[in-house]
Amino acid sequence: MKKIYLIFIMILMINSCGDSKKESLKSAFSSYRGRYALLINKKHFTLEVYDSSLEKIVIYKIGYGNNPDMKAKLFEGDNRTPEGIYVINEILSIDAGKESESYRKIFNMNKVYFSKSKGYHKYGYPDEDLGDNAYGPRYYGINYPGETDIKNYRKALEKGQIPITNGKPAGPGYGIAIHGNNDEDSIGHLCSSGCIRMYNRDIIDLEKYIILDTPVLIFHE
């Protein structure tokens, strides 16, 4: 009897979680005229695309923030990926016209060399620099931090939970995006400073579902 009860509770929890996601998707589409929304499941390392009828269109594998606690981002440098409801606020493409701001910005970002001495290394190889081309062929920025993120940050600041360096508390962080990579072995793992990484072939394929203001829902599970 106890075993049957536990199974029943688990089913209720799964259904409740699914209902919550559906309601969040409905809410996102209610104020958005585009065709698609993105849903990121941190527990399963996936990014799912849904259409406005709430049908799942495609699912991709991801990697994200390398903090093992897998909690929502709270402050700059915590190596966590945020959780909440966001939108795409920037689209950069290496295949855009070479005179475009989109191309110039991602081209210059990919020139930055990330070294192991500063904590950036290939997944599973701490002695090997992450190197350049870390953002791959596409970069889709999201509007983190949002209002809820700022509220959570301020509460944590009041409770003394934000680290202080040289008398100044760390900020809430910025620059979170969904982008490509130069380290394919990292996909499916905790691997970034907070951004969501995808295979380069997938980040290019995702482009057909992306416009500015595309909703991005990030859940733990």
JSON list of N, CA and C in Angstrom, two decimals, residues 85-112:
[
{"chain": "A", "resi": 85, "resn": "ILE", "atom": "N", "xyz": [11.34, 33.52, -16.44]},
{"chain": "A", "resi": 85, "resn": "ILE", "atom": "CA", "xyz": [10.76, 33.81, -17.74]},
{"chain": "A", "resi": 85, "resn": "ILE", "atom": "C", "xyz": [11.49, 35.01, -18.35]},
{"chain": "A", "resi": 86, "resn": "TYR", "atom": "N", "xyz": [12.08, 34.81, -19.51]},
{"chain": "A", "resi": 86, "resn": "TYR", "atom": "CA", "xyz": [12.89, 35.84, -20.16]},
{"chain": "A", "resi": 86, "resn": "TYR", "atom": "C", "xyz": [12.48, 35.96, -21.62]},
{"chain": "A", "resi": 87, "resn": "VAL", "atom": "N", "xyz": [13.14, 36.86, -22.34]},
{"chain": "A", "resi": 87, "resn": "VAL", "atom": "CA", "xyz": [12.94, 36.97, -23.79]},
{"chain": "A", "resi": 87, "resn": "VAL", "atom": "C", "xyz": [14.30, 37.15, -24.46]},
{"chain": "A", "resi": 88, "resn": "ILE", "atom": "N", "xyz": [14.36, 36.79, -25.74]},
{"chain": "A", "resi": 88, "resn": "ILE", "atom": "CA", "xyz": [15.55, 37.05, -26.54]},
{"chain": "A", "resi": 88, "resn": "ILE", "atom": "C", "xyz": [15.63, 38.56, -26.80]},
{"chain": "A", "resi": 89, "resn": "ASN", "atom": "N", "xyz": [16.76, 39.16, -26.44]},
{"chain": "A", "resi": 89, "resn": "ASN", "atom": "CA", "xyz": [16.92, 40.61, -26.65]},
{"chain": "A", "resi": 89, "resn": "ASN", "atom": "C", "xyz": [18.09, 40.96, -27.56]},
{"chain": "A", "resi": 90, "resn": "GLU", "atom": "N", "xyz": [18.77, 39.94, -28.10]},
{"chain": "A", "resi": 90, "resn": "GLU", "atom": "CA", "xyz": [19.88, 40.20, -29.02]},
{"chain": "A", "resi": 90, "resn": "GLU", "atom": "C", "xyz": [20.13, 38.97, -29.88]},
{"chain": "A", "resi": 91, "resn": "ILE", "atom": "N", "xyz": [20.35, 39.18, -31.16]},
{"chain": "A", "resi": 91, "resn": "ILE", "atom": "CA", "xyz": [20.64, 38.09, -32.09]},
{"chain": "A", "resi": 91, "resn": "ILE", "atom": "C", "xyz": [21.92, 38.42, -32.85]},
{"chain": "A", "resi": 92, "resn": "LEU", "atom": "N", "xyz": [22.95, 37.61, -32.64]},
{"chain": "A", "resi": 92, "resn": "LEU", "atom": "CA", "xyz": [24.22, 37.81, -33.33]},
{"chain": "A", "resi": 92, "resn": "LEU", "atom": "C", "xyz": [24.51, 36.59, -34.20]},
{"chain": "A", "resi": 93, "resn": "SER", "atom": "N", "xyz": [25.01, 36.84, -35.41]},
{"chain": "A", "resi": 93, "resn": "SER", "atom": "CA", "xyz": [25.26, 35.75, -36.35]},
{"chain": "A", "resi": 93, "resn": "SER", "atom": "C", "xyz": [26.56, 35.97, -37.12]},
{"chain": "A", "resi": 94, "resn": "ILE", "atom": "N", "xyz": [27.39, 34.94, -37.15]},
{"chain": "A", "resi": 94, "resn": "ILE", "atom": "CA", "xyz": [28.64, 35.01, -37.91]},
{"chain": "A", "resi": 94, "resn": "ILE", "atom": "C", "xyz": [28.35, 34.95, -39.40]},
{"chain": "A", "resi": 95, "resn": "ASP", "atom": "N", "xyz": [27.12, 34.58, -39.77]},
{"chain": "A", "resi": 95, "resn": "ASP", "atom": "CA", "xyz": [26.73, 34.51, -41.18]},
{"chain": "A", "resi": 95, "resn": "ASP", "atom": "C", "xyz": [25.97, 35.74, -41.65]},
{"chain": "A", "resi": 96, "resn": "ALA", "atom": "N", "xyz": [25.86, 36.74, -40.77]},
{"chain": "A", "resi": 96, "resn": "ALA", "atom": "CA", "xyz": [25.24, 38.00, -41.18]},
{"chain": "A", "resi": 96, "resn": "ALA", "atom": "C", "xyz": [26.22, 38.76, -42.08]},
{"chain": "A", "resi": 97, "resn": "GLY", "atom": "N", "xyz": [25.74, 39.80, -42.74]},
{"chain": "A", "resi": 97, "resn": "GLY", "atom": "CA", "xyz": [26.62, 40.60, -43.59]},
{"chain": "A", "resi": 97, "resn": "GLY", "atom": "C", "xyz": [27.80, 41.14, -42.82]},
{"chain": "A", "resi": 98, "resn": "LYS", "atom": "N", "xyz": [28.98, 41.12, -43.43]},
{"chain": "A", "resi": 98, "resn": "LYS", "atom": "CA", "xyz": [30.19, 41.50, -42.71]},
{"chain": "A", "resi": 98, "resn": "LYS", "atom": "C", "xyz": [30.22, 42.98, -42.31]},
{"chain": "A", "resi": 99, "resn": "GLU", "atom": "N", "xyz": [29.34, 43.76, -42.86]},
{"chain": "A", "resi": 99, "resn": "GLU", "atom": "CA", "xyz": [29.25, 45.17, -42.47]},
{"chain": "A", "resi": 99, "resn": "GLU", "atom": "C", "xyz": [28.22, 45.38, -41.38]},
{"chain": "A", "resi": 100, "resn": "SER", "atom": "N", "xyz": [27.54, 44.32, -40.98]},
{"chain": "A", "resi": 100, "resn": "SER", "atom": "CA", "xyz": [26.47, 44.44, -39.98]},
{"chain": "A", "resi": 100, "resn": "SER", "atom": "C", "xyz": [27.03, 44.43, -38.57]},
{"chain": "A", "resi": 101, "resn": "GLU", "atom": "N", "xyz": [26.30, 45.05, -37.66]},
{"chain": "A", "resi": 101, "resn": "GLU", "atom": "CA", "xyz": [26.68, 45.04, -36.24]},
{"chain": "A", "resi": 101, "resn": "GLU", "atom": "C", "xyz": [26.61, 43.62, -35.69]},
{"chain": "A", "resi": 102, "resn": "SER", "atom": "N", "xyz": [25.64, 42.83, -36.18]},
{"chain": "A", "resi": 102, "resn": "SER", "atom": "CA", "xyz": [25.47, 41.45, -35.74]},
{"chain": "A", "resi": 102, "resn": "SER", "atom": "C", "xyz": [26.75, 40.65, -36.00]},
{"chain": "A", "resi": 103, "resn": "TYR", "atom": "N", "xyz": [27.29, 40.77, -37.20]},
{"chain": "A", "resi": 103, "resn": "TYR", "atom": "CA", "xyz": [28.52, 40.04, -37.54]},
{"chain": "A", "resi": 103, "resn": "TYR", "atom": "C", "xyz": [29.72, 40.57, -36.77]},
{"chain": "A", "resi": 104, "resn": "ARG", "atom": "N", "xyz": [29.88, 41.89, -36.76]},
{"chain": "A", "resi": 104, "resn": "ARG", "atom": "CA", "xyz": [31.06, 42.48, -36.13]},
{"chain": "A", "resi": 104, "resn": "ARG", "atom": "C", "xyz": [31.15, 42.13, -34.65]},
{"chain": "A", "resi": 105, "resn": "LYS", "atom": "N", "xyz": [30.00, 42.15, -33.98]},
{"chain": "A", "resi": 105, "resn": "LYS", "atom": "CA", "xyz": [30.02, 41.91, -32.54]},
{"chain": "A", "resi": 105, "resn": "LYS", "atom": "C", "xyz": [30.41, 40.48, -32.21]},
{"chain": "A", "resi": 106, "resn": "ILE", "atom": "N", "xyz": [29.79, 39.49, -32.89]},
{"chain": "A", "resi": 106, "resn": "ILE", "atom": "CA", "xyz": [30.13, 38.10, -32.57]},
{"chain": "A", "resi": 106, "resn": "ILE", "atom": "C", "xyz": [31.53, 37.74, -33.07]},
{"chain": "A", "resi": 107, "resn": "PHE", "atom": "N", "xyz": [31.95, 38.36, -34.16]},
{"chain": "A", "resi": 107, "resn": "PHE", "atom": "CA", "xyz": [33.31, 38.13, -34.65]},
{"chain": "A", "resi": 107, "resn": "PHE", "atom": "C", "xyz": [34.33, 38.56, -33.60]},
{"chain": "A", "resi": 108, "resn": "ASN", "atom": "N", "xyz": [34.14, 39.74, -33.03]},
{"chain": "A", "resi": 108, "resn": "ASN", "atom": "CA", "xyz": [35.06, 40.25, -32.02]},
{"chain": "A", "resi": 108, "resn": "ASN", "atom": "C", "xyz": [34.96, 39.45, -30.72]},
{"chain": "A", "resi": 109, "resn": "MET", "atom": "N", "xyz": [33.77, 39.01, -30.37]},
{"chain": "A", "resi": 109, "resn": "MET", "atom": "CA", "xyz": [33.61, 38.17, -29.17]},
{"chain": "A", "resi": 109, "resn": "MET", "atom": "C", "xyz": [34.37, 36.86, -29.34]},
{"chain": "A", "resi": 110, "resn": "ASN", "atom": "N", "xyz": [34.32, 36.28, -30.53]},
{"chain": "A", "resi": 110, "resn": "ASN", "atom": "CA", "xyz": [35.00, 35.01, -30.77]},
{"chain": "A", "resi": 110, "resn": "ASN", "atom": "C", "xyz": [36.51, 35.14, -30.85]},
{"chain": "A", "resi": 111, "resn": "LYS", "atom": "N", "xyz": [37.01, 36.37, -30.94]},
{"chain": "A", "resi": 111, "resn": "LYS", "atom": "CA", "xyz": [38.46, 36.59, -30.95]},
{"chain": "A", "resi": 111, "resn": "LYS", "atom": "C", "xyz": [39.04, 36.53, -29.53]},
{"chain": "A", "resi": 112, "resn": "VAL", "atom": "N", "xyz": [38.19, 36.67, -28.53]},
{"chain": "A", "resi": 112, "resn": "VAL", "atom": "CA", "xyz": [38.66, 36.64, -27.14]},
{"chain": "A", "resi": 112, "resn": "VAL", "atom": "C", "xyz": [39.16, 35.24, -26.80]}
]
